[in-house]
Coordinates of C-alpha atoms and ligand atoms in Angstrom, one line a residue:
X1 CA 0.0 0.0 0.0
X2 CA 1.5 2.8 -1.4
X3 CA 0.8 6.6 -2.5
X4 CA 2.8 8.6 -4.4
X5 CA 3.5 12.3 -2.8
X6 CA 1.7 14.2 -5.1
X7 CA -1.3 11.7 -5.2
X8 CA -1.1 11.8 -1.4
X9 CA -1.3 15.7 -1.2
X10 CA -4.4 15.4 -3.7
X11 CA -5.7 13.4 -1.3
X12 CA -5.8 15.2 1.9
X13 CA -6.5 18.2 -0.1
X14 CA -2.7 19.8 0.9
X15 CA -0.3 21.3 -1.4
X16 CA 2.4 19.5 -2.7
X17 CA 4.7 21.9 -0.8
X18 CA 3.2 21.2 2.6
X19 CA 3.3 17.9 2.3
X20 CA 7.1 17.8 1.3
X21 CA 7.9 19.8 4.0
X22 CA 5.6 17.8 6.6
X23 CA 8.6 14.6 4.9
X24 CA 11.3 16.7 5.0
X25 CA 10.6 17.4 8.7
X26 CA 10.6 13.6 9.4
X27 CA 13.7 13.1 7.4
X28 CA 12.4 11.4 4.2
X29 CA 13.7 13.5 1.4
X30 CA 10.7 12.3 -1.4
X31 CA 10.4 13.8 -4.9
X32 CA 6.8 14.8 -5.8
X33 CA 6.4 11.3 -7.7
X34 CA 8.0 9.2 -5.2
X35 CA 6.0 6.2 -3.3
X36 CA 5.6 6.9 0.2
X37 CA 4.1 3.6 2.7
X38 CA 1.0 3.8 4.2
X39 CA 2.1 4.5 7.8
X40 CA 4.3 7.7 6.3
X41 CA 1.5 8.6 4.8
X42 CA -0.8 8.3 8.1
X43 CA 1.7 10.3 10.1
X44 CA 2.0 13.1 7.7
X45 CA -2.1 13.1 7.2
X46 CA -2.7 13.0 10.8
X47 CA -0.4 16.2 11.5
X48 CA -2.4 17.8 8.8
X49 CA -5.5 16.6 11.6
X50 CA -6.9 14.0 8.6
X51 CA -7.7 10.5 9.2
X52 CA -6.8 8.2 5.9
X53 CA -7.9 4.7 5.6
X54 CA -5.9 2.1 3.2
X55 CA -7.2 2.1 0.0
X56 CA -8.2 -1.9 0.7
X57 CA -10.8 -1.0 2.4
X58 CA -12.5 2.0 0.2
X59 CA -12.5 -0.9 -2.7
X60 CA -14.8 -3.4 -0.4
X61 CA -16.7 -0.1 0.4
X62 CA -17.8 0.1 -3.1
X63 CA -19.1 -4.1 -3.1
X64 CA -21.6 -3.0 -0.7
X65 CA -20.5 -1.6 2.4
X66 CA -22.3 2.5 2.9
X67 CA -19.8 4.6 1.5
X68 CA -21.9 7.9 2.1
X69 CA -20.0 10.4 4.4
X70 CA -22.2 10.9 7.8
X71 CA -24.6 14.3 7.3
X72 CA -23.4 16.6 10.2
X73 CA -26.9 16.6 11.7
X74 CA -27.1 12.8 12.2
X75 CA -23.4 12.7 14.1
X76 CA -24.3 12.5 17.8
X77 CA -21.7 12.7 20.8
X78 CA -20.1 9.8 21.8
X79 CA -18.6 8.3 24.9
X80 CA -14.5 8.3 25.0
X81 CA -12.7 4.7 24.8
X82 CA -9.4 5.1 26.9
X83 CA -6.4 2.6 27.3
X84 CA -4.5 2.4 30.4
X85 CA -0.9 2.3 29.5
X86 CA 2.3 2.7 32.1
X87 CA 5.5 0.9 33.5
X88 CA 4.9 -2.8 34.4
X89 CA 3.4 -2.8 38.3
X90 CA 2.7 1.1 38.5
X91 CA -0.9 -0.6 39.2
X92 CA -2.6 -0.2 35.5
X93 CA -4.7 -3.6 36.1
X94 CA -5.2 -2.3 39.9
X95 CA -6.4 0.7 38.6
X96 CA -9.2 -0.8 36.5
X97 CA -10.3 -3.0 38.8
X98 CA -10.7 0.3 41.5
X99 CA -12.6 2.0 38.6
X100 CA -14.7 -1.1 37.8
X101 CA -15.4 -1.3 41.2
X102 CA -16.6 2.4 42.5
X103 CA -18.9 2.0 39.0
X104 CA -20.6 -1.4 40.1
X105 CA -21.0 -0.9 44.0
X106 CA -22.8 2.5 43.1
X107 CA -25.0 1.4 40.5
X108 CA -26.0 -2.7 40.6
X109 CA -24.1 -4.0 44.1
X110 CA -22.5 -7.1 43.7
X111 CA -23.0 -7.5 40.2
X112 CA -20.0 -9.2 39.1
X113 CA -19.6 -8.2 35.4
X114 CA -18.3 -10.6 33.0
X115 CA -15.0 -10.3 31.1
X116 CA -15.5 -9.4 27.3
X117 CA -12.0 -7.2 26.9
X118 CA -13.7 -3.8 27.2
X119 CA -15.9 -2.3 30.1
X120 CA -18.2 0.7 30.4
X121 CA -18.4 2.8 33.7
X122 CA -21.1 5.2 33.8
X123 CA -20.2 8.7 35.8
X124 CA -23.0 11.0 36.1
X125 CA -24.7 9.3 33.8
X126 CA -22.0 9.7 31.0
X127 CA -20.6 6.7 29.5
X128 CA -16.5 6.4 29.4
X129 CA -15.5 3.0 28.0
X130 CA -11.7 1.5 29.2
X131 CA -10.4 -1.4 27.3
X132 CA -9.6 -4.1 29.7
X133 CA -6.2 -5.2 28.2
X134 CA -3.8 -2.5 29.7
X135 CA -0.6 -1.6 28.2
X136 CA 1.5 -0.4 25.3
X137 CA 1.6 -3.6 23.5
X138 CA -2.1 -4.0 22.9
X139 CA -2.5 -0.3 21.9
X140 CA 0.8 -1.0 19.6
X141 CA -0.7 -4.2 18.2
X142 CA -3.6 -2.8 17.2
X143 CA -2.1 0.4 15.6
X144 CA 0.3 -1.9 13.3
X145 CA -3.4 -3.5 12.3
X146 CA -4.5 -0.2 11.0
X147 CA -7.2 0.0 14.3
X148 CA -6.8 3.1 16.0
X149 CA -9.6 2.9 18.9
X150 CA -8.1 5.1 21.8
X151 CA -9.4 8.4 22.2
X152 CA -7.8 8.9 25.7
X153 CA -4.7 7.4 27.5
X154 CA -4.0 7.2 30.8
X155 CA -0.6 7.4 31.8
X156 CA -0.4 5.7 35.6
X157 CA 2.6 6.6 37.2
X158 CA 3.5 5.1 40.9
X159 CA 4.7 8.2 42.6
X160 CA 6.7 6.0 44.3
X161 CA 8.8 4.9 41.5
X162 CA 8.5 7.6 38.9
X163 CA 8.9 7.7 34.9
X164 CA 10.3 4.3 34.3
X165 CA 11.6 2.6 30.9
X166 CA 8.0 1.5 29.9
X167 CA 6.2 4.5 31.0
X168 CA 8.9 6.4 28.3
X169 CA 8.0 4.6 25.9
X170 CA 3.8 4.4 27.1
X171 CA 4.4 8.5 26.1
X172 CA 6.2 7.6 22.9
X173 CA 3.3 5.8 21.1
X174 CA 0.8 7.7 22.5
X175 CA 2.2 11.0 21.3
X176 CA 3.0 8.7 17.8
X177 CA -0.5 7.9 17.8
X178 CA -1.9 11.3 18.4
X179 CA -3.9 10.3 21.5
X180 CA -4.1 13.1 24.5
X181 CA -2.6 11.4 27.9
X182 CA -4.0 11.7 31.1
X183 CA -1.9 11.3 34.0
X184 CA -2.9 9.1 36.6
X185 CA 0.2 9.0 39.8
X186 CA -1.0 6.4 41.6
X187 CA -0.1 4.7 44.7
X188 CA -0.2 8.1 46.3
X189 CA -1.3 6.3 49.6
X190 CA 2.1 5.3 50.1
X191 CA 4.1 6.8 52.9
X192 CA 7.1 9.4 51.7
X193 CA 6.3 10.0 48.1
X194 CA 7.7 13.0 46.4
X195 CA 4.9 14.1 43.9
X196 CA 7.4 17.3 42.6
X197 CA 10.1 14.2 41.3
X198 CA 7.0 12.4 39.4
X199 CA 6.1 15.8 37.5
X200 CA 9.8 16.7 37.1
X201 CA 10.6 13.3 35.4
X202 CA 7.2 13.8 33.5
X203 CA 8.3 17.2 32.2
X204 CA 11.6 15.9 31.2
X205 CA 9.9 13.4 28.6
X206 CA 7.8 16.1 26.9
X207 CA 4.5 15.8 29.6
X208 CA 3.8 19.4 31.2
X209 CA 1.6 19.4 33.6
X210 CA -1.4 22.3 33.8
X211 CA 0.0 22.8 37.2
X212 CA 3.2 23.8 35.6
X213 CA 1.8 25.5 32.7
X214 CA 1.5 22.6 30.5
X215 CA -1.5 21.3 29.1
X216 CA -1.5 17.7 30.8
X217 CA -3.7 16.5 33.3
X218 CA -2.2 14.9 36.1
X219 CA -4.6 13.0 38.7
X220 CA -2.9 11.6 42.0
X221 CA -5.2 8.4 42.7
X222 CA -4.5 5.7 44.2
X223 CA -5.4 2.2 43.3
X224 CA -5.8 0.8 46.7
X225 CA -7.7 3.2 48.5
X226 CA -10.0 4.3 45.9
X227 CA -8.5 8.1 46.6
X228 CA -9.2 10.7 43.4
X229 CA -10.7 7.9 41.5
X230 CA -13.8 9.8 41.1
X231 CA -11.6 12.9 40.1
X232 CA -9.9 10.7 37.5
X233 CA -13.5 9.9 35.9
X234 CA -14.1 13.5 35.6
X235 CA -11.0 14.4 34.1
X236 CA -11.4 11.6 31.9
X237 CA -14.9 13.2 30.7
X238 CA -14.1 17.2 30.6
X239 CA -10.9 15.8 27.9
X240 CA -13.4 13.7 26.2
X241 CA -15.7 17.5 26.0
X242 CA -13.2 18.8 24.6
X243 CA -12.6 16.3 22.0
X244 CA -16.3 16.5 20.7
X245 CA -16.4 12.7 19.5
X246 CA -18.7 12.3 17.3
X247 CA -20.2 9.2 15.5
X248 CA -23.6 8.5 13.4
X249 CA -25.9 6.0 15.2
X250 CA -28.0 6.1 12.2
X251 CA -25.4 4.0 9.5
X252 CA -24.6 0.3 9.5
X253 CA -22.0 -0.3 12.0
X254 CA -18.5 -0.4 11.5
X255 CA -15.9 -1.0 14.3
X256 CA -12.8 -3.1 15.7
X257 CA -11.8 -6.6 16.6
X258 CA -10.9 -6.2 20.4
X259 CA -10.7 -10.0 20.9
X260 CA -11.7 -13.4 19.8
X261 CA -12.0 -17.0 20.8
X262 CA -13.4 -20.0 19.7
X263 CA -15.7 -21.0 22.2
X264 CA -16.6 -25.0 22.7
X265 CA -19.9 -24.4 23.3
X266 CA -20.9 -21.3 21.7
X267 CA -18.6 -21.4 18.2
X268 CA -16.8 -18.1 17.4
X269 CA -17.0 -15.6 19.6
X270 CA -15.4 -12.1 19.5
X271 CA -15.5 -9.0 21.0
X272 CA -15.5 -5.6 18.8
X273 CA -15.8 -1.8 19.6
X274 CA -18.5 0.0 17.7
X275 CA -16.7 2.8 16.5
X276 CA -19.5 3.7 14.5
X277 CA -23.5 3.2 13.7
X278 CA -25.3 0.8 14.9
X279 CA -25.1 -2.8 14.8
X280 CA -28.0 -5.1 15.4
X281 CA -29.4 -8.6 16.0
X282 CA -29.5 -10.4 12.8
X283 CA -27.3 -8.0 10.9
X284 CA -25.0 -9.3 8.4
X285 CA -21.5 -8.5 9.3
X286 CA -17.6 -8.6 8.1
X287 CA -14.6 -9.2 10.1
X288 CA -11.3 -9.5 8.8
X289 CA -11.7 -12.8 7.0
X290 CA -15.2 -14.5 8.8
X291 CA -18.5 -13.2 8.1
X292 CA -21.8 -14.2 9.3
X293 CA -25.0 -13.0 10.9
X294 CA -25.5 -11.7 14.4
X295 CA -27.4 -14.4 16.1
X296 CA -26.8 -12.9 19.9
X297 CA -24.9 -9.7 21.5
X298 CA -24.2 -10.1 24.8
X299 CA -22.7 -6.4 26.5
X300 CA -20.1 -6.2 29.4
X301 CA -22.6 -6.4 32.0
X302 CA -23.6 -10.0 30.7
X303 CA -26.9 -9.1 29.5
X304 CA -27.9 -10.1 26.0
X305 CA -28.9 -6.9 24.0
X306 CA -30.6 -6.4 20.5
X307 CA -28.6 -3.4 19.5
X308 CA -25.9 -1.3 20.2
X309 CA -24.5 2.3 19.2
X310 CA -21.2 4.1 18.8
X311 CA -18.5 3.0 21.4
X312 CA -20.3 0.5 22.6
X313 CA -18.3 -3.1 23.2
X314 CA -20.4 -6.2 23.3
X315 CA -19.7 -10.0 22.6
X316 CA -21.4 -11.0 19.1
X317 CA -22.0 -14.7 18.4
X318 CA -23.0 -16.1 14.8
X319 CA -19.4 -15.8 12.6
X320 CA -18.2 -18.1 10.6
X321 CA -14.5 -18.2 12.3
X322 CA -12.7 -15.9 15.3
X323 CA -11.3 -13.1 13.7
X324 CA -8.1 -11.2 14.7
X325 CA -7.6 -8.4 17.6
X326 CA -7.1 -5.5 15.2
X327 CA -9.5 -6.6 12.9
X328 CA -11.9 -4.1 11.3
X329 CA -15.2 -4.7 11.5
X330 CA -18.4 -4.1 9.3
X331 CA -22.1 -4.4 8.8
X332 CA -23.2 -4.8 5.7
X333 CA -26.5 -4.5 3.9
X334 CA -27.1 -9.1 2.7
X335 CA -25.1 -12.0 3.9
X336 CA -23.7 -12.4 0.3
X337 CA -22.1 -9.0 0.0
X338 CA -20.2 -10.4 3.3
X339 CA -19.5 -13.6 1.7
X340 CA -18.2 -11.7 -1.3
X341 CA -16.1 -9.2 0.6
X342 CA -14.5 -12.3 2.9
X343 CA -14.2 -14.4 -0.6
X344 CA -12.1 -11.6 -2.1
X345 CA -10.2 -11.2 1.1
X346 CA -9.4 -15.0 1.1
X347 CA -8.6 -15.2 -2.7
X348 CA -5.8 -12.1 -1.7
X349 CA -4.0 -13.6 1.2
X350 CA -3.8 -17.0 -0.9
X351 CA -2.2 -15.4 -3.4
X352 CA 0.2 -13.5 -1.2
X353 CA 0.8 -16.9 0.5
X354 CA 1.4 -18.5 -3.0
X355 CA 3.8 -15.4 -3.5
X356 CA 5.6 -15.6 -0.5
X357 CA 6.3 -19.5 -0.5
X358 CA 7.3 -19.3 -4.2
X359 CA 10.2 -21.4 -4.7
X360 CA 13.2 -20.9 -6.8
X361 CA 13.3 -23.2 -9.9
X362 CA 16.0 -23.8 -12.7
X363 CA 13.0 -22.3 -15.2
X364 CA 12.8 -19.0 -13.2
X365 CA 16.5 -18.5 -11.9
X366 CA 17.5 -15.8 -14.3
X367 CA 14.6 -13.9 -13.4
X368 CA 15.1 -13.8 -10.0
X369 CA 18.7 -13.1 -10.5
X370 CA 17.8 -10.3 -12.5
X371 CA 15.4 -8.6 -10.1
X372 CA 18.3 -9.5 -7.6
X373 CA 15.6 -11.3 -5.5
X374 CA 18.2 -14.5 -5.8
X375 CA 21.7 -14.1 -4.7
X376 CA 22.5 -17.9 -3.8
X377 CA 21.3 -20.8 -5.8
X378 CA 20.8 -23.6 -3.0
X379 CA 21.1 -27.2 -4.4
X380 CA 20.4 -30.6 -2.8
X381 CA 22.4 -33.4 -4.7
X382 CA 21.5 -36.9 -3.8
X383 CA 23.5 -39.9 -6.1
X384 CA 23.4 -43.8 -6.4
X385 CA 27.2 -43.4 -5.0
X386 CA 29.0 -41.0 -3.2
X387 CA 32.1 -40.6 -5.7
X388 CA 29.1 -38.8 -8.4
X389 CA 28.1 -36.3 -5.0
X390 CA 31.5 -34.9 -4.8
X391 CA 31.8 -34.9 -8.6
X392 CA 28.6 -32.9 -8.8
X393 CA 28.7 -30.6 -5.6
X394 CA 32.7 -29.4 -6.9
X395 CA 31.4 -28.8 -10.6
X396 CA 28.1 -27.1 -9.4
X397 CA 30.4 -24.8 -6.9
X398 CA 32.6 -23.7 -9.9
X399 CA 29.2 -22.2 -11.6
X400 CA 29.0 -19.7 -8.8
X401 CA 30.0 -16.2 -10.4
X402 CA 29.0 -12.3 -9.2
X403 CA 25.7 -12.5 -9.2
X404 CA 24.9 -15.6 -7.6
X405 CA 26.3 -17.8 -5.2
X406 CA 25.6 -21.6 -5.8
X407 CA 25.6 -23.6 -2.7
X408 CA 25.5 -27.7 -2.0
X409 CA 23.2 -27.3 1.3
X410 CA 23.1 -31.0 1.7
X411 CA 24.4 -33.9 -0.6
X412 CA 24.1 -38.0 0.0
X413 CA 24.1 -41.4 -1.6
X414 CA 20.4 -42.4 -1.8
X415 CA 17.3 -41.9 -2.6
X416 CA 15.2 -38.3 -2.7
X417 CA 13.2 -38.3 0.3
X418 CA 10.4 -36.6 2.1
X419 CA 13.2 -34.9 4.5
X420 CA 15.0 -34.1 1.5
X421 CA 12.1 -31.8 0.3
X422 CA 11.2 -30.6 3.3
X423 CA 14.6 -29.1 3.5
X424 CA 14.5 -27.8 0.4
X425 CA 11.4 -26.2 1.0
X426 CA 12.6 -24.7 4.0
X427 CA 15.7 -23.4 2.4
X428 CA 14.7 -22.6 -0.9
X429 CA 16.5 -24.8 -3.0
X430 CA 16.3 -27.1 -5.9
X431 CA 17.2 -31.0 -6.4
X432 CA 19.0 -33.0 -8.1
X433 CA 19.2 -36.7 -8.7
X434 CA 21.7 -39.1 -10.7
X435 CA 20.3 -42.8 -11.1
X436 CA 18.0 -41.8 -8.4
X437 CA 14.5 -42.0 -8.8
X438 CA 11.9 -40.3 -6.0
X439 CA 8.8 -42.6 -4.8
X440 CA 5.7 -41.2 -6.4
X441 CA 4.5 -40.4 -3.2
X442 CA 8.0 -38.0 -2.6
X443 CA 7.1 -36.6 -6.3
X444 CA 3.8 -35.3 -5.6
X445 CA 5.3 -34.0 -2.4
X446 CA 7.6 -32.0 -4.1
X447 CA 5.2 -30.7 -6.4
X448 CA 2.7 -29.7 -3.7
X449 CA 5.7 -28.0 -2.3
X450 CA 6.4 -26.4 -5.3
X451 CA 10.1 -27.7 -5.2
X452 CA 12.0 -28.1 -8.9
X453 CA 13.3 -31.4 -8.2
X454 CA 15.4 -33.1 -11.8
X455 CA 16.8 -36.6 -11.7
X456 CA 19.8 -37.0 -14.7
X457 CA 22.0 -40.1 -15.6
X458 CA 24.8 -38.1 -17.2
X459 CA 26.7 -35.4 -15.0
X460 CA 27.4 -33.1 -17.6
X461 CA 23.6 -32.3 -18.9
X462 CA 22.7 -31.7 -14.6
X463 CA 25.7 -29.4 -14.8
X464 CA 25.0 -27.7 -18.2
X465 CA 21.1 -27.3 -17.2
X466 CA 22.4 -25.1 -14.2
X467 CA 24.6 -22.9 -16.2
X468 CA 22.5 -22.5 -18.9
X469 CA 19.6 -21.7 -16.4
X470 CA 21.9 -18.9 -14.5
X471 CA 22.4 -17.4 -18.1
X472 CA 18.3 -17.0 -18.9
X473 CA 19.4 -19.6 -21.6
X474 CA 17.6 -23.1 -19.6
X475 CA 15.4 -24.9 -23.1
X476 CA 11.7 -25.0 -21.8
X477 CA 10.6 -28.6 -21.1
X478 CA 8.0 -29.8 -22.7
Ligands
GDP1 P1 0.3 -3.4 36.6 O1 1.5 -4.4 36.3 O2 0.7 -2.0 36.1 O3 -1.0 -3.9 36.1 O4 0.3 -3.3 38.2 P2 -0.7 -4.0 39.2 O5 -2.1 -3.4 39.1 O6 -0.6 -5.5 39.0 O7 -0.1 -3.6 40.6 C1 1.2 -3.9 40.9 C2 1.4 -3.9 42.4 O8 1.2 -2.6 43.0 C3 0.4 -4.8 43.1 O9 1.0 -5.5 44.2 C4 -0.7 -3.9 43.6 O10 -1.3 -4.3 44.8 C5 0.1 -2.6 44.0 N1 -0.7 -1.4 43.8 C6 -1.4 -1.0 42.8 N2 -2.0 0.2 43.0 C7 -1.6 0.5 44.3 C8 -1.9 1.7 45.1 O11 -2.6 2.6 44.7 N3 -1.3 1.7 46.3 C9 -0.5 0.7 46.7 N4 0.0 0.8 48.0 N5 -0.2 -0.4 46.0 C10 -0.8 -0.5 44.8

């Protein structure tokens, strides 16, 4: 997925200029016709305050999924979705459990909620939804996957231990990601903390606190006690205000994998964020590559539910297979626009399977050392005796010139084998026999494998087939 710089700028309505510069200013020196990668590309557009999406996507849009941009009158507010991201035992999974907790024994006592990766908490009667997979790796994971769900982070920060390795780099992909932090320094009920060493260490990794005359919140909690959780929550809402999230209750729903299982009982089962719309019982639905029709969504409380809006996260039975985390997600108007979609998604990863585990053969050498994609020629030579292996492997050496190495990985008296392919598989190479003859069972191996494999009785034509092969100059076989 690539975009040329001027095609880019087109885009995201920018001048060419602006957009060079925006490169320039991250070190990539591009000239206006130049191919620039998708996540470039997303940095540069996200600067500019535009969201792109890969191109991918747009084409299955046109199969079927609404393409129509959301009318400004039908975008409603939206609650925030927040990750909780900080140095390993500063108390992020403490932390959600405290704010779980003050939510539940407030509103339904002893209502235990079940686990479906993402929780809502209601705070005077607002909605903020955490995802219940703390940590950097999660929100990372999900970025590389093109899902970008977080609208807050919370940075927690034990006061007693201060800006650690992990918290540096909990900043680093939030600020990479675009996503306001909000500082949580827990463990505050500690004895002999020094708060002023926190916001010092903060401020030295580019978080200024309103206190100092920066613009970050910071929120001393702590975890244990339940102190300035409360606080937290409405910090947590007045940054969401001022984000004015926004989504359109009134489209088919589109939204991310947050997790996914196969459940014995219940089949595939997986969690997703509605990001947008509104998804319903008996809607036909896309994710990644399964498809299928909601039969049941179950919410975070446990409670089955017909529908559900913008950042909502409920459980949804009734796909054909457990996607991935990261995985978009889409309604879609009939089951067999979602069968098409997942068919065309299938059909494209087979064939960058196919690609990826094509192996090198004598007919296609001089291709691949032309597009420099081959540098070594690996050979497996297997003989009826082992004085015709050392005559081979020395004469095959010899061929070697600039442009490619050619390298015996393995040579033996005997018959071709299963392990024989298997190795070549692994290690790209081709075979060859003399007065050898593979089982049928090893041949249709090797061809499943897509392995050249060439049995000769005459050293010289084995020898002359390489060379002529590493010249573009092999005959075709017929
Ligand atoms: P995580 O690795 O960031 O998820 O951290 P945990 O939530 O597992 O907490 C790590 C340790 O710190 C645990 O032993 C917690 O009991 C303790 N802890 C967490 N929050 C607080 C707090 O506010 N005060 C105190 N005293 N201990 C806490």
């Amino acid at each position: 997925e690539k975009v040329t710089v001027k095609d880019l700028a087109e885009k995201i309505g920018k001048n060419v200029s602006e957009v060079m510069g925006k490169l320039i200013a991250l070190g990539v020196f591009a000239t206006i016709n130049q191919e620039i990668d998708f996540d470039t590309a997303e940095l540069i557009s996200t600067d500019f305050g535009i969201a792109i999406e890969k191109e991918e996507v747009k084409e299955e849009i046109e199969i079927g999924l609404e393409q129509e941009e959301d009318r400004p009158e039908d975008l409603k507010a939206r609650p925030p979705v927040i990750t909780v991201m900080g140095h390993v035992d500063h108390g992020k999974t403490s932390l959600l459990d405290a704010i779980r907790n003050t939510n539940v024994t407030s509103r339904e006592a002893g209502g235990i909620t079940q686990h479906i990766g993402a929780s809502e908490v209601e705070v005077h009667g607002n909605k903020i939804v955490f995802l219940d997979t703390p940590g950097h790796e999660a929100f990372t994971s999900m970025r590389a996957r093109g899902a970008s769900i977080t609208d807050i982070a919370i940075l927690v920060v034990a006061a007693d231990d201060g800006v650690m390795p992990q918290t540096k780099e909990a900043i680093n992909h939030a600020k990479a990601a675009n996503v306001p932090i909000i500082v949580a320094m827990n463990k505050i009920d500690k004895p002999g903390i020094n708060s002023d060493r926190v916001k010092q260490e903060l401020s030295d990794h580019g978080i200024l606190i309103e206190e100092w005359g920066g613009e970050t919140i910071l929120v001393p909690v702590s975890a244990k006690t339940g102190e300035g959780i409360e606080t937290l929550l409405e910090m947590i809402l007045l940054a969401a205000e001022m984000l004015e999230l926004k989504a359109n209750p009134k489209r088919y729903a589109t939204g991310t994998v947050i997790e996914a299982k196969l459940d014995k009982g219940r089949g595939p089962v997986a969690t997703i964020l509605i990001q947008n719309g509104t998804l319903k019982v008996g809607d036909s639905v896309v994710a990644g590559s399964s498809y299928g029709r909601i039969r049941a969504m179950i919410n975070d409380k446990g409670k089955q539910i017909k529908k559900a809006g913008p950042s909502t996260p409920v459980e949804i039975l009734g796909l054909s297979d457990a996607p991935e985390a990261g995985d978009l997600f889409h309604a879609v108007k009939e089951d067999k626009i979602a069968r098409q979609i997942v068919e065309k998604r299938k059909a494209k990863d087979r064939e960058e399977n196919l690609n990826a585990t094509a192996k090198v053969t004598l007919e296609d050498l001089f291709k691949h050392i032309q597009e420099g994609s081959v540098k070594e020629l690996n050979i497996i030579v297997k003989a009826d005796v082992q004085g015709s292996v050392e005559a081979v492997k020395q004469s095959l050496v010899k061929l070697s010139n600039e442009e490619v190495k050619v390298k015996v990985i393995h040579g033996g008296v005997g018959t071709i084998t299963e392990s024989d392919i298997k190795l070549a598989s692994a290690s790209n190479a081709i075979i060859i026999g003399f007065n050898v003859r593979p089982s049928t069972a090893v041949e249709n191996l090797a061809e499943r494998e897509n392995i050249d494999l060439r049995t000769y009785r005459i050293i010289y034509e084995a020898i002359a087939d390489v060379e002529a092969a590493m010249k573009g100059m092999l005959d075709p076989v017929y």
